[in-house]
Amino acid sequence: MTAKQSDGWRKWMTAGLMALCMISCVVLFKAYLDGKFDSIETLQQYIAGFGLLAPFILVMIQAAQVILPVLPGFLGCAVGAILFGWAGGFWCNYIGISVGSLVAFLIARKYGKDFVSRMFPGNKYEKWAAWAAESKSYTAVLLLGMILPLFPDDFFCYFTGITKMSVRKFATIIVLGKPWCILAYSIMFATAA
């Protein structure tokens, strides 16, 4: 395959993935407006309605809730454990949240500081940007944040995309940090169900 053919193939793949993402966002936004994300029960019914595709739908929802921080990710963790057991729920949630985290990082990397600054209220962006630029402990804080529950990690995925951190280092932090909190949620919700 020539370089020109490879570039053409990449452009078509990118366009296809963007179209898939846009369609998914529209479908999920409609479900959100229709009240499908109002409670564990409504989200559970919505996902279960997809039958054999339900695990894939949960993965997509969990990826989308990182990319679009208005969707409640906590509900997805509960629903995954209830519908698929702790192990199945863990894998659906872990894959979805990890993919969404990487996509958020790459979106920030592509669209830059102006895009990310609009996500932070008031002057918080400037404060965080100054701290991240000067801090030697940002990587450790990010890893700890991925491990701990209730950390605003969706925003940190975007924010980290505009730092000098490499994609490989960020992916390693996600892969190593994300599973622990998700595993704890999965076991907790499966046991409570």
Short mmCIF file of C-alpha atoms in Angstrom, two decimals:
data_model
loop_
_atom_site.label_atom_id
_atom_site.label_comp_id
_atom_site.label_asym_id
_atom_site.label_seq_id
_atom_site.Cartn_x
_atom_site.Cartn_y
_atom_site.Cartn_z
CA MET A 1 0.00 0.00 0.00
CA THR A 2 1.41 3.37 -0.95
CA ALA A 3 1.61 6.33 1.42
CA LYS A 4 -1.16 8.07 -0.51
CA GLN A 5 -3.44 5.03 -0.23
CA SER A 6 -2.63 4.74 3.47
CA ASP A 7 -3.54 8.41 4.04
CA GLY A 8 -6.79 7.94 2.14
CA TRP A 9 -7.63 4.84 4.18
CA ARG A 10 -6.88 6.70 7.43
CA LYS A 11 -9.14 9.58 6.41
CA TRP A 12 -12.00 7.20 5.64
CA MET A 13 -11.50 5.36 8.94
CA THR A 14 -11.42 8.64 10.85
CA ALA A 15 -14.56 9.86 9.09
CA GLY A 16 -16.31 6.55 9.80
CA LEU A 17 -15.35 6.61 13.46
CA MET A 18 -16.44 10.23 13.79
CA ALA A 19 -19.80 9.37 12.18
CA LEU A 20 -20.22 6.42 14.57
CA CYS A 21 -19.37 8.65 17.53
CA MET A 22 -21.81 11.34 16.40
CA ILE A 23 -24.64 8.83 15.89
CA SER A 24 -23.91 7.28 19.29
CA CYS A 25 -23.93 10.71 20.95
CA VAL A 26 -27.27 11.59 19.34
CA VAL A 27 -28.83 8.27 20.41
CA LEU A 28 -27.49 8.60 23.96
CA PHE A 29 -28.54 12.24 24.22
CA LYS A 30 -32.07 11.31 23.12
CA ALA A 31 -32.13 8.52 25.73
CA TYR A 32 -30.92 11.03 28.32
CA LEU A 33 -33.72 13.46 27.39
CA ASP A 34 -36.24 10.61 27.48
CA GLY A 35 -35.28 9.91 31.12
CA LYS A 36 -33.38 6.67 30.53
CA PHE A 37 -30.53 7.93 32.75
CA ASP A 38 -32.73 9.14 35.63
CA SER A 39 -32.19 6.11 37.87
CA ILE A 40 -30.55 2.72 38.08
CA GLU A 41 -33.86 1.10 37.17
CA THR A 42 -34.52 3.18 34.06
CA LEU A 43 -30.95 2.75 32.79
CA GLN A 44 -31.08 -0.97 33.54
CA GLN A 45 -34.30 -1.35 31.52
CA TYR A 46 -32.86 0.71 28.67
CA ILE A 47 -29.66 -1.34 28.41
CA ALA A 48 -31.41 -4.69 28.92
CA GLY A 49 -33.73 -3.78 26.02
CA PHE A 50 -30.80 -4.25 23.62
CA GLY A 51 -30.66 -7.99 24.32
CA LEU A 52 -27.39 -9.57 23.21
CA LEU A 53 -25.97 -6.13 22.40
CA ALA A 54 -26.51 -4.93 26.00
CA PRO A 55 -22.85 -5.34 27.07
CA PHE A 56 -21.70 -3.38 24.01
CA ILE A 57 -24.27 -0.65 24.73
CA LEU A 58 -23.02 -0.37 28.33
CA VAL A 59 -19.42 -0.05 27.08
CA MET A 60 -20.53 2.73 24.71
CA ILE A 61 -22.49 4.52 27.45
CA GLN A 62 -19.53 4.38 29.82
CA ALA A 63 -17.19 5.70 27.13
CA ALA A 64 -19.66 8.48 26.33
CA GLN A 65 -20.08 9.49 29.97
CA VAL A 66 -16.37 10.35 30.10
CA ILE A 67 -16.46 12.24 26.80
CA LEU A 68 -19.73 14.02 27.68
CA PRO A 69 -19.40 14.65 31.42
CA VAL A 70 -23.13 15.32 31.82
CA LEU A 71 -23.97 11.61 31.74
CA PRO A 72 -23.80 9.91 35.17
CA GLY A 73 -21.02 7.26 35.11
CA PHE A 74 -21.85 6.00 38.60
CA LEU A 75 -25.17 4.65 37.32
CA GLY A 76 -23.42 2.65 34.60
CA CYS A 77 -21.20 0.95 37.16
CA ALA A 78 -24.25 -0.07 39.19
CA VAL A 79 -26.22 -1.24 36.17
CA GLY A 80 -23.28 -3.25 34.81
CA ALA A 81 -22.90 -5.16 38.07
CA ILE A 82 -26.65 -5.77 38.37
CA LEU A 83 -27.14 -6.92 34.76
CA PHE A 84 -23.92 -8.85 34.16
CA GLY A 85 -22.63 -9.74 37.63
CA TRP A 86 -19.56 -8.24 39.21
CA ALA A 87 -17.09 -9.67 36.67
CA GLY A 88 -19.10 -8.90 33.52
CA GLY A 89 -20.05 -5.49 34.84
CA PHE A 90 -16.45 -4.77 35.74
CA TRP A 91 -15.17 -5.56 32.24
CA CYS A 92 -17.89 -3.57 30.46
CA ASN A 93 -17.34 -0.56 32.70
CA TYR A 94 -13.55 -0.79 32.69
CA ILE A 95 -13.32 -1.05 28.90
CA GLY A 96 -15.85 1.73 28.33
CA ILE A 97 -14.39 4.16 30.86
CA SER A 98 -10.82 3.47 29.69
CA VAL A 99 -11.72 4.02 26.03
CA GLY A 100 -13.65 7.18 26.90
CA SER A 101 -10.72 8.48 28.96
CA LEU A 102 -8.32 7.99 26.06
CA VAL A 103 -10.74 9.62 23.61
CA ALA A 104 -11.18 12.63 25.93
CA PHE A 105 -7.40 12.95 26.23
CA LEU A 106 -6.99 12.78 22.43
CA ILE A 107 -9.81 15.30 21.82
CA ALA A 108 -8.07 17.74 24.15
CA ARG A 109 -4.76 17.06 22.48
CA LYS A 110 -6.28 17.81 19.06
CA TYR A 111 -8.42 20.85 19.93
CA GLY A 112 -6.20 22.40 22.60
CA LYS A 113 -6.43 24.84 25.45
CA ASP A 114 -9.30 26.95 24.14
CA PHE A 115 -11.55 23.91 23.97
CA VAL A 116 -10.57 22.59 27.41
CA SER A 117 -10.76 25.99 29.11
CA ARG A 118 -14.47 26.16 28.24
CA MET A 119 -15.11 23.02 30.28
CA PHE A 120 -13.81 24.53 33.51
CA PRO A 121 -15.96 27.09 35.32
CA GLY A 122 -14.60 30.56 36.03
CA ASN A 123 -10.89 30.90 36.63
CA LYS A 124 -10.40 27.26 37.68
CA TYR A 125 -8.79 26.46 34.34
CA GLU A 126 -6.03 29.03 34.86
CA LYS A 127 -5.37 27.78 38.39
CA TRP A 128 -5.18 24.11 37.30
CA ALA A 129 -3.08 24.94 34.21
CA ALA A 130 -0.52 26.83 36.30
CA TRP A 131 -0.36 24.02 38.86
CA ALA A 132 0.02 21.26 36.26
CA ALA A 133 2.73 23.16 34.40
CA GLU A 134 4.79 23.71 37.56
CA SER A 135 4.00 20.58 39.57
CA LYS A 136 6.38 17.67 39.71
CA SER A 137 3.68 15.55 41.33
CA TYR A 138 0.98 15.91 38.64
CA THR A 139 1.50 12.36 37.40
CA ALA A 140 1.18 10.94 40.92
CA VAL A 141 -1.94 13.02 41.60
CA LEU A 142 -3.47 11.87 38.31
CA LEU A 143 -2.77 8.21 39.11
CA LEU A 144 -4.19 8.60 42.61
CA GLY A 145 -7.23 10.35 41.16
CA MET A 146 -7.86 7.44 38.80
CA ILE A 147 -7.73 5.03 41.72
CA LEU A 148 -9.95 7.00 44.12
CA PRO A 149 -13.75 7.15 43.82
CA LEU A 150 -15.55 10.44 43.23
CA PHE A 151 -12.48 12.14 41.73
CA PRO A 152 -13.39 14.41 38.78
CA ASP A 153 -11.36 12.21 36.46
CA ASP A 154 -13.43 13.01 33.35
CA PHE A 155 -12.22 16.60 33.50
CA PHE A 156 -8.68 15.49 34.30
CA CYS A 157 -8.61 13.35 31.15
CA TYR A 158 -9.33 16.46 29.09
CA PHE A 159 -6.98 18.58 31.13
CA THR A 160 -4.13 16.09 30.85
CA GLY A 161 -4.55 16.13 27.07
CA ILE A 162 -3.19 19.67 26.98
CA THR A 163 -0.18 18.91 29.15
CA LYS A 164 3.09 17.53 27.82
CA MET A 165 2.27 14.02 29.06
CA SER A 166 2.67 11.40 26.34
CA VAL A 167 -0.24 9.29 25.14
CA ARG A 168 1.62 6.16 26.26
CA LYS A 169 2.12 7.48 29.81
CA PHE A 170 -1.52 8.58 30.06
CA ALA A 171 -2.74 5.21 28.76
CA THR A 172 -0.55 3.43 31.32
CA ILE A 173 -2.04 5.53 34.13
CA ILE A 174 -5.56 4.69 32.93
CA VAL A 175 -4.84 0.97 32.55
CA LEU A 176 -3.18 0.72 35.97
CA GLY A 177 -5.31 3.19 37.92
CA LYS A 178 -8.84 2.77 36.66
CA PRO A 179 -9.61 -0.88 37.47
CA TRP A 180 -9.48 -0.64 41.27
CA CYS A 181 -12.33 1.77 41.85
CA ILE A 182 -14.44 0.14 39.12
CA LEU A 183 -13.79 -3.31 40.63
CA ALA A 184 -14.82 -2.07 44.09
CA TYR A 185 -18.03 -0.57 42.66
CA SER A 186 -18.77 -3.76 40.71
CA ILE A 187 -18.41 -6.01 43.74
CA MET A 188 -20.36 -3.59 45.95
CA PHE A 189 -23.30 -3.26 43.54
CA ALA A 190 -23.39 -6.97 42.65
CA THR A 191 -23.45 -7.88 46.34
CA ALA A 192 -26.22 -5.35 47.08
CA ALA A 193 -28.39 -6.53 44.17
#
